[in-house]
Tab-separated table of C-alpha atoms in Angstrom:
chain	number	residue	atom	x	y	z
A	1	MET	CA	65.036	36.412	-8.405
A	2	VAL	CA	65.948	32.899	-7.315
A	3	ASP	CA	64.827	31.746	-3.871
A	4	ILE	CA	67.992	30.170	-2.496
A	5	LEU	CA	66.654	29.309	0.952
A	6	SER	CA	63.933	26.754	0.563
A	7	GLU	CA	61.505	25.901	3.323
A	8	SER	CA	63.247	22.560	3.823
A	9	SER	CA	66.658	24.177	4.396
A	10	GLU	CA	65.097	26.481	6.994
A	11	ASP	CA	63.543	23.447	8.701
A	12	ASP	CA	66.937	21.705	8.633
A	13	CYS	CA	68.523	24.690	10.382
A	14	ASP	CA	65.789	24.751	13.019
A	15	GLU	CA	66.258	21.021	13.651
A	16	ALA	CA	70.036	21.412	13.929
A	17	VAL	CA	69.602	24.152	16.525
A	18	ARG	CA	67.111	22.063	18.515
A	19	CYS	CA	69.542	19.123	18.539
A	20	GLY	CA	72.458	21.301	19.593
A	21	ALA	CA	74.404	20.720	16.391
A	22	THR	CA	77.510	22.840	16.075
A	23	GLN	CA	77.943	22.277	12.362
A	24	LEU	CA	75.610	21.480	9.483
A	25	ASP	CA	76.571	19.070	6.734
A	26	ASP	CA	78.286	21.066	4.006
A	27	PRO	CA	75.880	21.030	1.060
A	28	GLY	CA	78.357	22.943	-1.102
A	29	VAL	CA	77.602	26.107	-2.981
A	30	PRO	CA	74.151	26.150	-4.620
A	31	GLU	CA	74.217	25.941	-8.401
A	32	GLN	CA	72.760	29.460	-8.690
A	33	LEU	CA	75.798	30.859	-6.835
A	34	GLU	CA	78.640	28.851	-8.367
A	35	ASP	CA	80.040	31.927	-10.126
A	36	LEU	CA	80.378	33.552	-6.672
A	37	SER	CA	81.920	30.512	-4.947
A	38	GLU	CA	85.063	32.418	-3.885
A	39	VAL	CA	83.029	34.508	-1.417
A	40	PHE	CA	82.174	31.317	0.502
A	41	LEU	CA	85.805	30.351	1.172
A	42	GLU	CA	86.598	29.759	4.854
A	43	GLU	CA	89.840	31.760	4.715
A	44	LEU	CA	87.954	34.826	3.472
A	45	SER	CA	85.558	34.632	6.419
A	46	ASN	CA	88.405	35.648	8.739
A	47	SER	CA	88.969	39.021	7.085
A	48	LEU	CA	86.994	42.238	6.985
A	49	ASN	CA	86.356	44.461	4.012
A	50	THR	CA	88.438	47.593	3.827
A	51	HIS	CA	86.709	50.896	4.409
A	52	ASP	CA	86.243	52.990	1.319
A	53	GLN	CA	86.893	56.714	1.165
A	54	ILE	CA	83.168	57.336	0.824
A	55	GLU	CA	81.070	57.309	3.973
A	56	HIS	CA	77.283	57.359	3.897
A	57	PRO	CA	75.950	59.091	7.008
A	58	ILE	CA	72.402	58.716	8.222
A	59	ASP	CA	71.209	62.193	9.126
A	60	LEU	CA	68.672	62.254	11.954
A	61	LEU	CA	66.172	64.993	12.596
A	62	PRO	CA	67.347	67.429	15.295
A	63	GLY	CA	66.442	66.155	18.761
A	64	LYS	CA	65.335	62.737	17.488
A	65	LEU	CA	66.884	59.380	18.361
A	66	PRO	CA	66.603	56.211	16.293
A	67	ARG	CA	64.051	53.725	17.554
A	68	SER	CA	65.503	50.789	19.420
A	69	GLY	CA	64.103	47.309	19.309
A	70	PRO	CA	64.002	44.282	17.064
A	71	ILE	CA	63.878	44.958	13.349
A	72	TYR	CA	61.773	41.854	12.736
A	73	ASN	CA	60.490	38.845	14.645
A	74	ILE	CA	62.817	35.847	14.811
A	75	SER	CA	62.378	32.521	16.573
A	76	HIS	CA	64.424	31.730	19.672
A	77	ASN	CA	66.102	28.847	17.810
A	78	LYS	CA	67.207	31.036	14.919
A	79	LEU	CA	68.380	33.772	17.275
A	80	ALA	CA	70.440	31.203	19.204
A	81	ALA	CA	72.007	29.970	15.955
A	82	ILE	CA	72.885	33.533	14.921
A	83	ARG	CA	74.390	34.324	18.325
A	84	ASP	CA	76.428	31.099	18.231
A	85	TYR	CA	77.730	31.966	14.758
A	86	LEU	CA	78.631	35.510	15.807
A	87	ASP	CA	80.363	34.320	18.989
A	88	THR	CA	82.416	31.849	16.946
A	89	ALA	CA	83.309	34.518	14.400
A	90	LEU	CA	84.335	36.973	17.119
A	91	GLU	CA	86.553	34.347	18.793
A	92	ARG	CA	88.577	34.114	15.566
A	93	LYS	CA	89.664	37.762	15.822
């Protein structure tokens, strides 16, 4: 498996969030993903996948509720970047 996100790219993202950047320089599609470049097109980011006929339910034990809380630890900077991205994506709807 190829590690696409290097430590330096993660540091770049952290720095961009600290500086209040709204956009990162476009590095293009990594060489390892060139055959999948169409999934990175901006116009495709405005559409949702269609629902298939097959649904995959998650059956819970009777009387049990799923645990709530964070799935994993994430820094405040990364969380802010994710929230900003999601807010921007939701505004497009």
